[in-house]
Amino acid sequence: MSIDAHDTARTGPAPAPVSVSVAAGPERAAETEEGSTVRRGLVLFLVATAQLVCVLDATIANVMLPQLRADIGLSTSGLQWVMNIYVVLFGGLMLLGGRLTDVFARRSVLAAGLLLFTAGSLLAAVADGGGMLLTGRALQGVGAAALSPAALSILVTTYPEPEQRAKALGVWGTVMGVGASLGTLLGGAITDVDWRLAFLINVPIGAALLIACFLWIPRSAPTGPRPPADVPGAVTGTLGLLALVFGVVRAGTDGWGDTVAFSSLGAAAVLLAVFVAVERTAEAPLLPLSLLRRRSVASGTLAQLVSAGLMLPSFFMLPQYMQLVLGYSPLEVGLAYLPTSLAMLGVSGAVPVLIAKYGPRVPYVLGNVLLAGVLVLMVNAPTDAGYWSLLLPVTALLGVGLVLCLMTAPVVGTRDATEQDAGTTSAVLNASTEIGGALALAVTATVVGSRLAELTADGVAPATALTESVQSGFLVLFVWIALNLAVGLFGFGGRPRPAEERKS
């Protein structure tokens, strides 16, 4: 794929020739540089807001499930799929969305994703039954699978300089973490009024982003011959990812011995094996395997996968503990997460400085040490915990630890991205986030559910049984901490090279 008008987003409009005086040159150059900076800032605001909306809707449904059961009569399985169908399609279609971003104009793919996401939000908001609600959530997932890699690839190509890209990706990583915590906060606040507003609010936001997309992002059209379509790769890769995410989500709701879950995971293994074989010989592969041989991409992908595996289960188990053990209302649960968002916002500005000074390894390992502290506190959580003694330190440490990991991983993963493969690289990173979160959530939900059933059968009091079950779920996450530390210590570089060295 040839380099096209995306360069305009990076460098701004070309300076006009000087025709009056020598002094006009520096002034015109300064104006051009200032205009380019403003345009970059607008693009960053646009893509970060689009990603924020995607992440919000992955967690905002956590606290509205009782209301959904009462209003539209969803079964327990249906309630779980209100969250799961979004994650299945978001993660399963991400790689295809990234390829579309590299082949077609990034602005067009972003706009199409926004349109689908907004339409799905409107359908979910006016749903009068479970089928209509799940269809709306499915459209949201498909739209997110297109707009998320398009947004990240636009950000990567807009900021080609390593230092500026690190700062922009810092904003991106912060948005991911803050969005997950704000989803619970907003979900709790809105549910106390009307759960439909949680979906309806996306409609004006989506419309505004769609207009801004055409105003702020330059139009680009690939020039020269387009690469041939990798139809076998698209089919096997997309179906393989869908089967994988569906399998782990189904296992989380019905157990790892469930026939459907087992069959889905088996089909995923076969399809993904065929996908790898196809990509080795394809003329224009959907996923160039050479991409995964880059240390930066491999390390960033693993980091995203494991960090999401710490984030989503935490955001799932903590609200259960707060509501069902400590008796918090949905609004109180949301407010209890406020320290997470504030901690993320407060620390985010320092992360690019740490990366520039010490390299990505130091902040990433530090983040995991803090997240390990969260797990230590929660595996010892009592049934009568106070907010100041437990929940405040847990939510604050969670915020700082997550932002250190989520801001650092994409900086590493996109470090060597080029104009031609930025969309695919972005899709790999984003897909690993969704798949990693779904896998960890399935594992921890199975552990919590099994332990709860065992303790309930033994006649243990409900509050005690749920507390011990949540403790077991957090205990399992120490495996993810160990994996994440290994990625940070052995996969991430140490101190960054000086700028002169990087240029040579």
Short mmCIF file of C-alpha atoms in Angstrom, two decimals:
data_model
loop_
_atom_site.label_atom_id
_atom_site.label_comp_id
_atom_site.label_asym_id
_atom_site.label_seq_id
_atom_site.Cartn_x
_atom_site.Cartn_y
_atom_site.Cartn_z
CA MET A 1 0.00 0.00 0.00
CA SER A 2 1.42 3.38 -0.93
CA ILE A 3 1.76 6.31 1.38
CA ASP A 4 -1.17 8.64 0.87
CA ALA A 5 -2.87 11.59 2.43
CA HIS A 6 -2.27 10.20 5.94
CA ASP A 7 0.99 12.12 5.75
CA THR A 8 -1.06 15.31 5.81
CA ALA A 9 -2.38 14.32 9.24
CA ARG A 10 1.18 14.01 10.48
CA THR A 11 2.83 17.04 9.02
CA GLY A 12 0.06 19.51 8.34
CA PRO A 13 -0.44 21.44 5.11
CA ALA A 14 2.61 22.20 2.99
CA PRO A 15 3.95 25.74 3.50
CA ALA A 16 3.22 28.17 0.70
CA PRO A 17 6.18 29.59 -1.24
CA VAL A 18 7.69 32.81 0.07
CA SER A 19 6.95 35.72 -2.28
CA VAL A 20 7.19 38.92 -0.24
CA SER A 21 10.15 38.95 2.09
CA VAL A 22 12.67 36.71 3.76
CA ALA A 23 11.05 37.37 7.14
CA ALA A 24 7.83 35.74 5.96
CA GLY A 25 9.49 32.32 5.82
CA PRO A 26 9.95 31.67 9.55
CA GLU A 27 6.56 33.24 10.31
CA ARG A 28 4.79 31.04 7.78
CA ALA A 29 6.67 27.99 9.07
CA ALA A 30 5.65 28.81 12.64
CA GLU A 31 2.01 29.16 11.57
CA THR A 32 2.19 25.83 9.74
CA GLU A 33 3.73 24.11 12.77
CA GLU A 34 1.10 25.60 15.06
CA GLY A 35 -1.69 24.49 12.73
CA SER A 36 -0.24 21.00 12.60
CA THR A 37 -0.11 20.83 16.40
CA VAL A 38 -3.72 21.95 16.70
CA ARG A 39 -4.84 19.42 14.10
CA ARG A 40 -2.98 16.64 15.87
CA GLY A 41 -4.61 17.60 19.14
CA LEU A 42 -8.07 17.50 17.57
CA VAL A 43 -7.38 14.09 16.02
CA LEU A 44 -6.11 12.76 19.37
CA PHE A 45 -9.24 14.04 21.13
CA LEU A 46 -11.46 12.42 18.49
CA VAL A 47 -9.86 8.96 18.47
CA ALA A 48 -9.44 8.88 22.26
CA THR A 49 -13.12 9.74 22.75
CA ALA A 50 -14.14 7.06 20.25
CA GLN A 51 -12.06 4.49 22.15
CA LEU A 52 -13.49 5.71 25.46
CA VAL A 53 -17.02 4.99 24.25
CA CYS A 54 -15.97 1.46 23.18
CA VAL A 55 -14.40 0.67 26.54
CA LEU A 56 -17.27 2.20 28.52
CA ASP A 57 -19.77 -0.12 26.89
CA ALA A 58 -17.69 -3.18 27.76
CA THR A 59 -18.30 -2.58 31.49
CA ILE A 60 -21.28 -0.23 31.79
CA ALA A 61 -23.75 -3.14 31.82
CA ASN A 62 -22.22 -4.68 34.95
CA VAL A 63 -24.54 -2.91 37.41
CA MET A 64 -27.77 -2.82 35.35
CA LEU A 65 -28.42 -6.57 35.17
CA PRO A 66 -31.12 -6.73 37.90
CA GLN A 67 -33.01 -3.90 36.17
CA LEU A 68 -32.79 -5.67 32.81
CA ARG A 69 -34.26 -8.82 34.34
CA ALA A 70 -37.18 -6.84 35.78
CA ASP A 71 -37.89 -4.63 32.74
CA ILE A 72 -37.58 -6.98 29.78
CA GLY A 73 -37.60 -10.40 31.43
CA LEU A 74 -34.14 -11.65 30.47
CA SER A 75 -33.10 -15.04 31.82
CA THR A 76 -29.84 -15.52 33.71
CA SER A 77 -28.15 -16.74 30.53
CA GLY A 78 -29.54 -13.78 28.61
CA LEU A 79 -28.23 -11.36 31.21
CA GLN A 80 -24.72 -12.75 30.87
CA TRP A 81 -24.85 -12.42 27.09
CA VAL A 82 -25.74 -8.74 27.35
CA MET A 83 -22.06 -8.29 28.25
CA ASN A 84 -20.63 -11.30 26.44
CA ILE A 85 -22.02 -10.79 22.93
CA TYR A 86 -20.33 -7.39 22.80
CA VAL A 87 -16.96 -8.86 23.81
CA VAL A 88 -17.30 -11.84 21.44
CA LEU A 89 -17.86 -9.70 18.33
CA PHE A 90 -15.50 -6.91 19.43
CA GLY A 91 -12.59 -9.31 19.90
CA GLY A 92 -13.46 -11.78 17.15
CA LEU A 93 -13.76 -9.24 14.33
CA MET A 94 -10.89 -6.98 15.40
CA LEU A 95 -8.27 -8.47 13.09
CA LEU A 96 -10.55 -8.11 10.08
CA GLY A 97 -11.26 -4.53 11.10
CA GLY A 98 -7.54 -3.82 11.23
CA ARG A 99 -7.00 -5.18 7.73
CA LEU A 100 -9.84 -3.04 6.39
CA THR A 101 -8.10 -0.07 7.99
CA ASP A 102 -4.89 -0.81 6.06
CA VAL A 103 -6.64 -1.46 2.72
CA PHE A 104 -9.28 1.28 2.74
CA ALA A 105 -9.19 4.88 3.91
CA ARG A 106 -8.80 4.96 7.69
CA ARG A 107 -11.33 7.77 7.99
CA SER A 108 -13.93 5.72 6.11
CA VAL A 109 -13.46 2.66 8.32
CA LEU A 110 -13.65 4.82 11.46
CA ALA A 111 -16.84 6.49 10.21
CA ALA A 112 -18.44 3.14 9.33
CA GLY A 113 -17.60 1.79 12.79
CA LEU A 114 -19.06 4.87 14.48
CA LEU A 115 -22.24 4.56 12.42
CA LEU A 116 -22.74 0.89 13.33
CA PHE A 117 -21.92 1.50 17.00
CA THR A 118 -24.36 4.41 17.23
CA ALA A 119 -27.13 2.45 15.48
CA GLY A 120 -26.60 -0.46 17.86
CA SER A 121 -26.76 1.88 20.87
CA LEU A 122 -30.07 3.32 19.67
CA LEU A 123 -31.51 -0.16 19.12
CA ALA A 124 -30.44 -1.28 22.61
CA ALA A 125 -31.91 1.87 24.16
CA VAL A 126 -35.39 1.28 22.70
CA ALA A 127 -35.35 -2.51 23.08
CA ASP A 128 -38.61 -4.06 24.26
CA GLY A 129 -37.28 -7.60 24.51
CA GLY A 130 -34.16 -9.68 24.91
CA GLY A 131 -33.67 -10.36 21.20
CA MET A 132 -33.78 -6.68 20.30
CA LEU A 133 -31.39 -5.77 23.11
CA LEU A 134 -28.86 -8.46 22.16
CA THR A 135 -29.07 -7.42 18.48
CA GLY A 136 -28.24 -3.86 19.50
CA ARG A 137 -25.31 -5.05 21.58
CA ALA A 138 -24.10 -7.17 18.65
CA LEU A 139 -24.14 -4.14 16.34
CA GLN A 140 -22.16 -2.23 18.97
CA GLY A 141 -19.56 -5.00 19.01
CA VAL A 142 -19.22 -5.07 15.21
CA GLY A 143 -18.91 -1.28 15.11
CA ALA A 144 -16.30 -1.28 17.87
CA ALA A 145 -14.26 -3.92 16.00
CA ALA A 146 -13.99 -1.49 13.08
CA LEU A 147 -13.57 1.84 14.84
CA SER A 148 -11.09 0.77 17.54
CA PRO A 149 -8.22 -0.38 15.25
CA ALA A 150 -8.98 2.48 12.85
CA ALA A 151 -8.75 4.99 15.71
CA LEU A 152 -5.46 3.58 17.01
CA SER A 153 -3.89 3.40 13.55
CA ILE A 154 -4.88 7.04 12.88
CA LEU A 155 -3.21 8.00 16.17
CA VAL A 156 -0.04 6.03 15.32
CA THR A 157 0.32 7.59 11.87
CA THR A 158 -0.52 11.06 13.14
CA TYR A 159 2.35 10.93 15.65
CA PRO A 160 5.36 9.33 13.89
CA GLU A 161 7.99 10.77 16.25
CA PRO A 162 8.73 8.33 19.13
CA GLU A 163 8.52 10.94 21.91
CA GLN A 164 5.26 12.47 20.69
CA ARG A 165 3.79 9.06 19.92
CA ALA A 166 4.57 7.87 23.45
CA LYS A 167 2.65 10.84 24.90
CA ALA A 168 -0.31 10.28 22.56
CA LEU A 169 -0.38 6.56 23.34
CA GLY A 170 -0.21 7.48 27.01
CA VAL A 171 -3.52 9.27 26.56
CA TRP A 172 -4.84 6.20 24.73
CA GLY A 173 -3.82 3.83 27.53
CA THR A 174 -5.31 6.11 30.16
CA VAL A 175 -8.58 6.22 28.24
CA MET A 176 -8.77 2.42 28.26
CA GLY A 177 -8.37 2.16 32.01
CA VAL A 178 -10.45 5.21 32.91
CA GLY A 179 -13.17 4.05 30.51
CA ALA A 180 -13.42 0.68 32.25
CA SER A 181 -13.77 2.29 35.68
CA LEU A 182 -16.07 5.04 34.44
CA GLY A 183 -18.28 2.36 32.92
CA THR A 184 -19.08 1.11 36.40
CA LEU A 185 -19.42 4.65 37.79
CA LEU A 186 -21.73 5.86 35.02
CA GLY A 187 -23.59 2.55 34.94
CA GLY A 188 -24.37 2.88 38.64
CA ALA A 189 -25.44 6.52 38.39
CA ILE A 190 -27.54 6.07 35.25
CA THR A 191 -29.16 2.81 36.41
CA ASP A 192 -30.64 4.66 39.37
CA VAL A 193 -32.51 6.82 36.81
CA ASP A 194 -33.11 4.55 33.80
CA TRP A 195 -30.83 1.88 32.32
CA ARG A 196 -31.86 2.90 28.78
CA LEU A 197 -29.99 6.19 29.18
CA ALA A 198 -26.71 4.25 29.37
CA PHE A 199 -27.19 3.29 25.72
CA LEU A 200 -29.09 6.37 24.57
CA ILE A 201 -26.26 8.70 25.59
CA ASN A 202 -24.08 7.11 22.90
CA VAL A 203 -26.34 8.43 20.13
CA PRO A 204 -25.54 12.16 20.36
CA ILE A 205 -21.90 11.36 21.18
CA GLY A 206 -21.65 9.07 18.14
CA ALA A 207 -23.27 11.68 15.89
CA ALA A 208 -20.85 14.36 17.09
CA LEU A 209 -17.84 12.09 16.58
CA LEU A 210 -19.06 11.20 13.08
CA ILE A 211 -19.23 14.88 12.11
CA ALA A 212 -15.82 15.56 13.67
CA CYS A 213 -14.39 12.58 11.79
CA PHE A 214 -15.06 14.26 8.44
CA LEU A 215 -14.03 17.71 9.68
CA TRP A 216 -10.75 16.88 11.43
CA ILE A 217 -9.34 13.78 9.73
CA PRO A 218 -8.06 14.36 6.17
CA ARG A 219 -9.60 12.25 3.45
CA SER A 220 -7.24 9.57 2.18
CA ALA A 221 -7.60 7.16 -0.70
CA PRO A 222 -5.04 4.41 -1.36
CA THR A 223 -3.23 4.92 -4.64
CA GLY A 224 -1.85 2.29 -6.98
CA PRO A 225 -3.06 -1.31 -7.20
CA ARG A 226 -4.73 -2.69 -4.10
CA PRO A 227 -3.36 -5.91 -2.64
CA PRO A 228 -5.38 -9.01 -3.53
CA ALA A 229 -8.03 -10.00 -1.04
CA ASP A 230 -6.95 -12.72 1.39
CA VAL A 231 -10.37 -14.40 1.47
CA PRO A 232 -9.20 -17.73 3.00
CA GLY A 233 -7.26 -15.84 5.66
CA ALA A 234 -10.19 -13.54 6.40
CA VAL A 235 -12.62 -16.45 6.74
CA THR A 236 -10.42 -18.75 8.85
CA GLY A 237 -8.94 -15.97 10.98
CA THR A 238 -12.23 -14.26 11.75
CA LEU A 239 -14.14 -17.48 12.42
CA GLY A 240 -11.24 -18.79 14.51
CA LEU A 241 -11.17 -15.69 16.71
CA LEU A 242 -14.97 -15.69 17.02
CA ALA A 243 -14.91 -19.36 18.03
CA LEU A 244 -12.12 -18.73 20.55
CA VAL A 245 -13.82 -15.79 22.25
CA PHE A 246 -17.20 -17.52 22.16
CA GLY A 247 -15.68 -20.65 23.66
CA VAL A 248 -14.01 -18.92 26.59
CA VAL A 249 -17.11 -16.82 27.29
CA ARG A 250 -19.37 -19.87 27.11
CA ALA A 251 -17.00 -21.73 29.44
CA GLY A 252 -17.27 -18.87 31.90
CA THR A 253 -21.07 -19.14 31.97
CA ASP A 254 -21.56 -22.90 31.61
CA GLY A 255 -18.27 -24.40 32.79
CA TRP A 256 -15.21 -25.74 30.98
CA GLY A 257 -16.82 -29.15 30.61
CA ASP A 258 -19.72 -27.77 28.59
CA THR A 259 -20.00 -29.52 25.21
CA VAL A 260 -20.63 -26.32 23.27
CA ALA A 261 -17.67 -24.57 24.91
CA PHE A 262 -15.38 -27.54 24.30
CA SER A 263 -16.49 -27.84 20.66
CA SER A 264 -16.05 -24.12 20.09
CA LEU A 265 -12.53 -24.14 21.49
CA GLY A 266 -11.67 -27.20 19.41
CA ALA A 267 -13.00 -25.51 16.28
CA ALA A 268 -10.98 -22.40 17.17
CA ALA A 269 -7.78 -24.44 17.41
CA VAL A 270 -8.36 -26.03 13.99
CA LEU A 271 -9.40 -22.77 12.28
CA LEU A 272 -6.49 -20.78 13.70
CA ALA A 273 -4.03 -23.52 12.69
CA VAL A 274 -5.41 -23.37 9.14
CA PHE A 275 -5.21 -19.57 9.30
CA VAL A 276 -1.49 -19.70 10.13
CA ALA A 277 -0.87 -22.15 7.27
CA VAL A 278 -2.77 -19.89 4.85
CA GLU A 279 -0.92 -16.76 5.97
CA ARG A 280 2.47 -18.39 5.32
CA THR A 281 1.76 -18.68 1.60
CA ALA A 282 -0.73 -15.85 0.95
CA GLU A 283 0.39 -13.18 -1.54
CA ALA A 284 -1.08 -10.42 0.66
CA PRO A 285 -1.73 -12.02 4.07
CA LEU A 286 -4.37 -10.64 6.41
CA LEU A 287 -1.80 -10.93 9.20
CA PRO A 288 1.82 -10.89 7.99
CA LEU A 289 3.48 -13.41 10.30
CA SER A 290 6.65 -11.36 10.12
CA LEU A 291 4.79 -8.79 12.20
CA LEU A 292 4.67 -11.18 15.15
CA ARG A 293 8.39 -11.83 14.80
CA ARG A 294 9.03 -8.24 15.80
CA ARG A 295 9.93 -8.24 19.46
CA SER A 296 8.03 -5.00 20.03
CA VAL A 297 4.77 -6.34 18.58
CA ALA A 298 5.04 -9.72 20.32
CA SER A 299 5.83 -8.15 23.70
CA GLY A 300 3.17 -5.46 23.39
CA THR A 301 0.56 -8.02 22.37
CA LEU A 302 1.32 -10.29 25.33
CA ALA A 303 1.31 -7.29 27.66
CA GLN A 304 -2.09 -6.14 26.41
CA LEU A 305 -3.51 -9.66 26.68
CA VAL A 306 -2.34 -10.26 30.26
CA SER A 307 -3.07 -6.72 31.52
CA ALA A 308 -6.65 -6.97 30.25
CA GLY A 309 -6.77 -10.31 32.03
CA LEU A 310 -6.16 -8.45 35.28
CA MET A 311 -8.49 -5.54 34.53
CA LEU A 312 -11.79 -7.09 33.44
CA PRO A 313 -12.06 -9.77 36.16
CA SER A 314 -11.32 -7.11 38.79
CA PHE A 315 -14.07 -4.88 37.41
CA PHE A 316 -16.39 -7.89 37.43
CA MET A 317 -15.68 -9.28 40.92
CA LEU A 318 -15.40 -6.04 42.88
CA PRO A 319 -18.97 -4.85 42.12
CA GLN A 320 -20.31 -8.29 43.10
CA TYR A 321 -18.48 -8.06 46.41
CA MET A 322 -19.66 -4.49 47.03
CA GLN A 323 -23.31 -5.13 46.20
CA LEU A 324 -23.92 -8.67 47.45
CA VAL A 325 -21.64 -8.72 50.50
CA LEU A 326 -21.32 -5.12 51.65
CA GLY A 327 -24.81 -4.07 50.53
CA TYR A 328 -23.83 -1.16 48.27
CA SER A 329 -26.38 0.28 45.85
CA PRO A 330 -25.50 0.60 42.13
CA LEU A 331 -24.75 4.30 42.61
CA GLU A 332 -22.57 3.61 45.65
CA VAL A 333 -20.65 1.00 43.66
CA GLY A 334 -20.02 3.55 40.94
CA LEU A 335 -18.85 6.18 43.42
CA ALA A 336 -16.57 3.65 45.09
CA TYR A 337 -14.69 3.39 41.77
CA LEU A 338 -14.02 7.13 41.66
CA PRO A 339 -10.51 6.73 43.17
CA THR A 340 -9.62 4.40 40.29
CA SER A 341 -10.41 7.06 37.69
CA LEU A 342 -8.80 9.85 39.70
CA ALA A 343 -5.65 7.79 40.27
CA MET A 344 -5.39 7.06 36.57
CA LEU A 345 -5.79 10.69 35.61
CA GLY A 346 -3.37 11.82 38.29
CA VAL A 347 -0.60 9.40 37.30
CA SER A 348 -1.05 9.39 33.52
CA GLY A 349 1.00 12.54 32.98
CA ALA A 350 4.02 11.00 34.69
CA VAL A 351 4.06 7.74 32.71
CA PRO A 352 5.52 9.14 29.44
CA VAL A 353 8.22 10.83 31.52
CA LEU A 354 9.07 7.52 33.20
CA ILE A 355 9.16 5.73 29.86
CA ALA A 356 11.41 8.38 28.33
CA LYS A 357 13.78 8.36 31.30
CA TYR A 358 13.91 4.70 32.30
CA GLY A 359 12.39 2.80 29.37
CA PRO A 360 9.10 0.84 29.42
CA ARG A 361 10.29 -1.93 31.74
CA VAL A 362 10.37 0.14 34.94
CA PRO A 363 6.82 1.57 34.87
CA TYR A 364 5.39 -1.72 33.62
CA VAL A 365 6.95 -3.81 36.38
CA LEU A 366 6.02 -1.18 38.97
CA GLY A 367 2.41 -1.32 37.78
CA ASN A 368 2.32 -5.07 38.27
CA VAL A 369 3.75 -4.81 41.76
CA LEU A 370 0.92 -2.41 42.66
CA LEU A 371 -1.66 -4.74 41.10
CA ALA A 372 -0.21 -7.59 43.16
CA GLY A 373 -0.92 -5.40 46.19
CA VAL A 374 -4.58 -5.23 45.12
CA LEU A 375 -4.74 -9.02 44.97
CA VAL A 376 -3.14 -9.38 48.41
CA LEU A 377 -5.78 -7.07 49.90
CA MET A 378 -8.69 -8.83 48.19
CA VAL A 379 -7.68 -12.40 49.03
CA ASN A 380 -7.91 -11.28 52.66
CA ALA A 381 -11.14 -9.28 52.28
CA PRO A 382 -13.59 -9.66 55.22
CA THR A 383 -17.38 -9.78 55.03
CA ASP A 384 -17.67 -6.45 56.88
CA ALA A 385 -14.94 -4.42 55.16
CA GLY A 386 -14.96 -0.65 55.51
CA TYR A 387 -14.52 1.72 52.61
CA TRP A 388 -11.48 3.51 54.05
CA SER A 389 -9.74 0.37 55.27
CA LEU A 390 -10.14 -1.76 52.13
CA LEU A 391 -12.01 -0.32 49.15
CA LEU A 392 -10.17 3.00 48.97
CA PRO A 393 -6.66 1.45 48.87
CA VAL A 394 -7.86 -1.31 46.51
CA THR A 395 -9.46 1.06 43.98
CA ALA A 396 -6.59 3.57 44.17
CA LEU A 397 -3.88 0.93 43.71
CA LEU A 398 -5.94 -0.62 40.92
CA GLY A 399 -6.05 2.71 39.10
CA VAL A 400 -2.33 3.43 39.37
CA GLY A 401 -1.29 -0.13 38.52
CA LEU A 402 -3.56 -0.37 35.49
CA VAL A 403 -2.55 2.98 34.03
CA LEU A 404 1.15 2.08 34.31
CA CYS A 405 0.51 -1.15 32.38
CA LEU A 406 -2.08 0.06 29.90
CA MET A 407 -0.12 3.15 28.91
CA THR A 408 3.16 1.30 28.49
CA ALA A 409 2.01 -1.76 26.51
CA PRO A 410 0.79 0.09 23.36
CA VAL A 411 3.92 2.25 23.35
CA VAL A 412 5.99 -0.92 23.07
CA GLY A 413 3.63 -2.69 20.68
CA THR A 414 3.44 0.15 18.13
CA ARG A 415 7.08 1.26 18.41
CA ASP A 416 8.03 -0.19 15.01
CA ALA A 417 4.67 0.30 13.26
CA THR A 418 4.84 1.72 9.74
CA GLU A 419 2.31 3.55 7.59
CA GLN A 420 1.57 0.31 5.75
CA ASP A 421 0.96 -1.95 8.76
CA ALA A 422 -0.30 0.46 11.44
CA GLY A 423 -3.89 -0.80 11.13
CA THR A 424 -2.93 -4.47 11.39
CA THR A 425 -0.59 -3.79 14.31
CA SER A 426 -3.33 -1.83 16.08
CA ALA A 427 -5.84 -4.61 15.47
CA VAL A 428 -3.50 -7.26 16.89
CA LEU A 429 -3.01 -5.20 20.05
CA ASN A 430 -6.71 -4.43 20.45
CA ALA A 431 -7.78 -8.00 19.72
CA SER A 432 -5.36 -9.28 22.37
CA THR A 433 -7.01 -6.93 24.87
CA GLU A 434 -10.50 -8.28 24.22
CA ILE A 435 -9.43 -11.93 24.01
CA GLY A 436 -7.24 -11.64 27.10
CA GLY A 437 -10.03 -10.05 29.08
CA ALA A 438 -12.57 -12.65 27.95
CA LEU A 439 -10.26 -15.56 28.75
CA ALA A 440 -9.36 -14.31 32.23
CA LEU A 441 -12.98 -13.43 32.98
CA ALA A 442 -14.08 -16.92 31.93
CA VAL A 443 -11.47 -18.54 34.19
CA THR A 444 -12.17 -16.39 37.24
CA ALA A 445 -15.97 -16.56 36.81
CA THR A 446 -15.74 -20.36 36.68
CA VAL A 447 -13.61 -20.43 39.82
CA VAL A 448 -15.94 -18.05 41.67
CA GLY A 449 -19.06 -19.94 40.56
CA SER A 450 -17.67 -23.37 41.44
CA ARG A 451 -16.45 -22.25 44.85
CA LEU A 452 -19.75 -20.51 45.60
CA ALA A 453 -21.77 -23.62 44.70
CA GLU A 454 -19.50 -25.76 46.89
CA LEU A 455 -19.75 -23.47 49.91
CA THR A 456 -23.51 -22.99 49.51
CA ALA A 457 -23.99 -26.77 49.39
CA ASP A 458 -22.05 -27.00 52.66
CA GLY A 459 -24.49 -24.58 54.31
CA VAL A 460 -22.11 -21.61 54.56
CA ALA A 461 -23.84 -18.24 55.07
CA PRO A 462 -24.39 -16.38 51.73
CA ALA A 463 -22.18 -13.38 52.55
CA THR A 464 -19.35 -15.59 53.77
CA ALA A 465 -19.68 -17.95 50.81
CA LEU A 466 -19.55 -15.11 48.27
CA THR A 467 -16.62 -13.44 50.03
CA GLU A 468 -14.58 -16.64 50.01
CA SER A 469 -15.53 -17.23 46.36
CA VAL A 470 -14.33 -13.76 45.35
CA GLN A 471 -11.13 -14.36 47.33
CA SER A 472 -10.57 -17.52 45.26
CA GLY A 473 -11.09 -15.56 42.05
CA PHE A 474 -8.52 -12.96 42.99
CA LEU A 475 -6.11 -15.68 44.10
CA VAL A 476 -6.14 -17.14 40.58
CA LEU A 477 -5.09 -13.77 39.17
CA PHE A 478 -1.64 -14.16 40.74
CA VAL A 479 -0.91 -16.38 37.72
CA TRP A 480 -1.56 -13.35 35.49
CA ILE A 481 0.71 -11.20 37.67
CA ALA A 482 3.53 -13.73 37.23
CA LEU A 483 3.03 -13.79 33.44
CA ASN A 484 2.95 -10.01 33.27
CA LEU A 485 6.15 -9.66 35.27
CA ALA A 486 7.86 -12.11 32.92
CA VAL A 487 6.72 -10.08 29.90
CA GLY A 488 7.97 -6.85 31.45
CA LEU A 489 11.31 -8.20 32.62
CA PHE A 490 12.24 -10.20 29.53
CA GLY A 491 10.17 -8.69 26.70
CA PHE A 492 10.46 -4.96 27.32
CA GLY A 493 13.65 -3.05 26.76
CA GLY A 494 15.53 -1.28 29.50
CA ARG A 495 16.66 2.32 29.23
CA PRO A 496 15.75 3.92 25.89
CA ARG A 497 18.44 4.74 23.36
CA PRO A 498 19.33 8.40 22.86
CA ALA A 499 17.63 10.11 19.92
CA GLU A 500 20.94 10.31 18.02
CA GLU A 501 21.38 6.54 18.26
CA ARG A 502 17.86 5.87 17.01
CA LYS A 503 18.47 8.00 13.92
CA SER A 504 21.74 6.29 13.00
#
